[in-house]
Amino acid sequence: GPARAVAPPATAAGAGRARGAGRGPALSVAAATSVATPRVMARTAGALWSSAGAIGFVGVGDAAAFSGRSTILVMAALALAAGVVIGLRAHTWPRGSFHVIAAGGAVVITAGTALAASAPIGGAIAGLYLFVVLDAFLFFPWRTAAAHLAATAALHALVAAATGQSVVLALLMQVTFAAAGALVGWLVRAAAEATVDPVTGLMNRAGLDRVLAEHLRGSEAPSSAVVLLDLDGFRGLNEGAGVEAGDHLLRTVAQRTARAAGPSATVARSGSDEFAVLLPGLDEDAAVRVADALRAALPTSASAGVAVPVRGDSPASLVHRAKGATYEALERGGARTVVAAEADGGGARLRAALRAGELAVHFQPVVLPGDGTVVSAEALVRWFDPVRGTVPPDCFVPVAERDGSVVELGRWVLVRAVQQLADWRGRAGLPQSVAVNVSHRELCDPAWAGATLALLRAAGLPPQALVVEVTETTLGRDEDSVRANLVAVRDAGVEVSVDDFGTGWSSLSRLEELPVTQLKVDRSFVARLGDGVTATPVLEAIVQLARGLGLTVVAEGVETAEQARAVADLGCTLAQGWHFGRPVPAAHLGAPPTA
Ligand code: C2E
Ligand code: CA
Ligand code: CA
């Protein structure tokens, strides 16, 4: 609701000061500093009113009876109460009310001073003008604050003259107040510099984090959304047309985004060419529409990611999700809006599915291409969701990889694969080894190799009976723990296969150093065989390469008899594909060959 609307003034903080930054409607808000969020302004103004009331109450209550004394006491009590109301509610009032609150304070103090019978008491009450001046310099732009100061000084001089006090002393007091106000105002602005982006005048990432932290405070996730905009190809412009042109574009984007996002939104420049928009009170669908409108308002193509806060979100986690969606938009060609995956990446759902028994492991035979003899089987996970139906692994494995639940998934598949193999071993016509897909995330756990070898031992299986399939990309990253894990299992005798070989990283020279024993040629290369094509240069080269390095070659995705013959003739060690058998439950592999 509007009560949670956050800090349009912070959005505009410094906008007037920024070089060339225009003053679009969304940027011209009557507040100067980034501490001037409605909540902070309400609390501070309320505290000043209350303490002014309390000081008046105690101070005058102490004095001997004089004619206006009871009136001042009533006014002081009312000011105290007003302070409480202002502190609790003023952030929900229109922004202009903060001017009324400050000016009202000056009027009340003037009345108190006028009512005071003696010059000392009047002078003491006039000291409370300091609160008005501080409030103005804390929260309003310099010029507005100066106007408040001038009005306060005029009231002070008038009341001093009217009650026979020294006007000179009154003005001297005001000069002191002005100095204090200017100092406080300057300190606040200096502190705020750290949260303002000098190029666009918008908040920077630090400012955004503070606003988000305030926004996300509380046990329930607020109904709101964050849109992250990333300018497509900004780096190119910056390098091509120069930094000046880049800055100009950023300022234009800042202005148009702030204008299009509307007054209740908070806009920040959260990265070099990345803008964040907090949209209070909007749900995901509405935020997507706003994101599309924002993109349309920009002079350049942009990718947008939308994320909605969930319970327990931090500013970092929320922005991280939105950023992930932006990357996805970028990867899909940019100029589009993508909604972030569920907060937990669907990992909770997958873990629940594991517990609920909705997952199964199917096995696809790996054969000798010449005669189709089953040698091995690849374990492939299957998810039968009662609501969504069969979910293909390509849909949930990458997600599980991102949020880490793939570690549990991989372990679960490995345990089942090993159990199944123990059952098959020594029985004719059945796989005598099993291949398991292992994701990068699993190999980051330094304990992975030990746990895997222990599992084989416990099942009474030799390490040679396991094939670990790792993608080229995983190998290409070459992290220490990944390498150590693979070296450990390979040294123990486990086969290590490069899955989807030929599609990813391809530093052939490094193949020699890597702990691999097998190349699993990607099925896209096999798909080129057939219709009279019996060999391709790439396949021939891969087989030659493997031979030279002493690696076995598996041809994947063999769908026809013609392809089967071709890969056999090419010299592939093993083959796999629909022609030989689809992935099926283990029991379906049970039938011994009839030949
Ligand atoms: P992959 O490791 O390349 O697995 C081979 C994929 O090709 C399987 O898809 C399989 O069903 C399919 N396939 C087999 N023969 C043929 C064929 O002749 N023609 C065609 N067009 N496709 C064929 P699936 O089961 O959908 O798995 C997709 C990917 O999901 C796998 O690719 C693997 O990367 C991942 N995956 C599956 N199970 C696991 C698992 O337990 N752990 C991990 N980390 N990843 C898994
Ligand atoms: Ca595989
Ligand atoms: Ca593959």
Tab-separated table of N, CA and C in Angstrom, residues 501 505-512 545 549:
chain	number	residue	atom	x	y	z
A	501	PHE	N	30.669	-34.066	-26.409
A	501	PHE	CA	31.964	-33.626	-26.915
A	501	PHE	C	31.815	-32.956	-28.269
A	505	TRP	N	33.649	-26.147	-24.882
A	505	TRP	CA	35.038	-25.726	-24.879
A	505	TRP	C	35.844	-26.771	-25.639
A	506	SER	N	36.745	-26.378	-26.463
A	506	SER	CA	37.443	-27.365	-27.267
A	506	SER	C	38.926	-27.095	-27.394
A	507	SER	N	39.573	-26.946	-26.258
A	507	SER	CA	41.014	-26.799	-26.307
A	507	SER	C	41.603	-28.200	-26.363
A	508	LEU	N	41.758	-28.673	-27.617
A	508	LEU	CA	42.157	-30.069	-27.793
A	508	LEU	C	43.481	-30.369	-27.104
A	509	SER	N	44.356	-29.376	-27.081
A	509	SER	CA	45.667	-29.620	-26.490
A	509	SER	C	45.544	-29.988	-25.020
A	510	ARG	N	44.485	-29.482	-24.377
A	510	ARG	CA	44.362	-29.727	-22.946
A	510	ARG	C	43.786	-31.108	-22.631
A	511	LEU	N	43.206	-31.750	-23.661
A	511	LEU	CA	42.627	-33.082	-23.430
A	511	LEU	C	43.647	-34.025	-22.804
A	512	GLU	N	44.893	-33.829	-23.208
A	512	GLU	CA	45.959	-34.698	-22.726
A	512	GLU	C	46.137	-34.618	-21.221
A	545	LEU	N	41.612	-38.535	-33.135
A	545	LEU	CA	42.108	-37.862	-31.933
A	545	LEU	C	42.035	-38.802	-30.737
A	549	LEU	N	45.024	-40.392	-28.389
A	549	LEU	CA	45.122	-40.111	-26.957
A	549	LEU	C	44.794	-41.342	-26.111
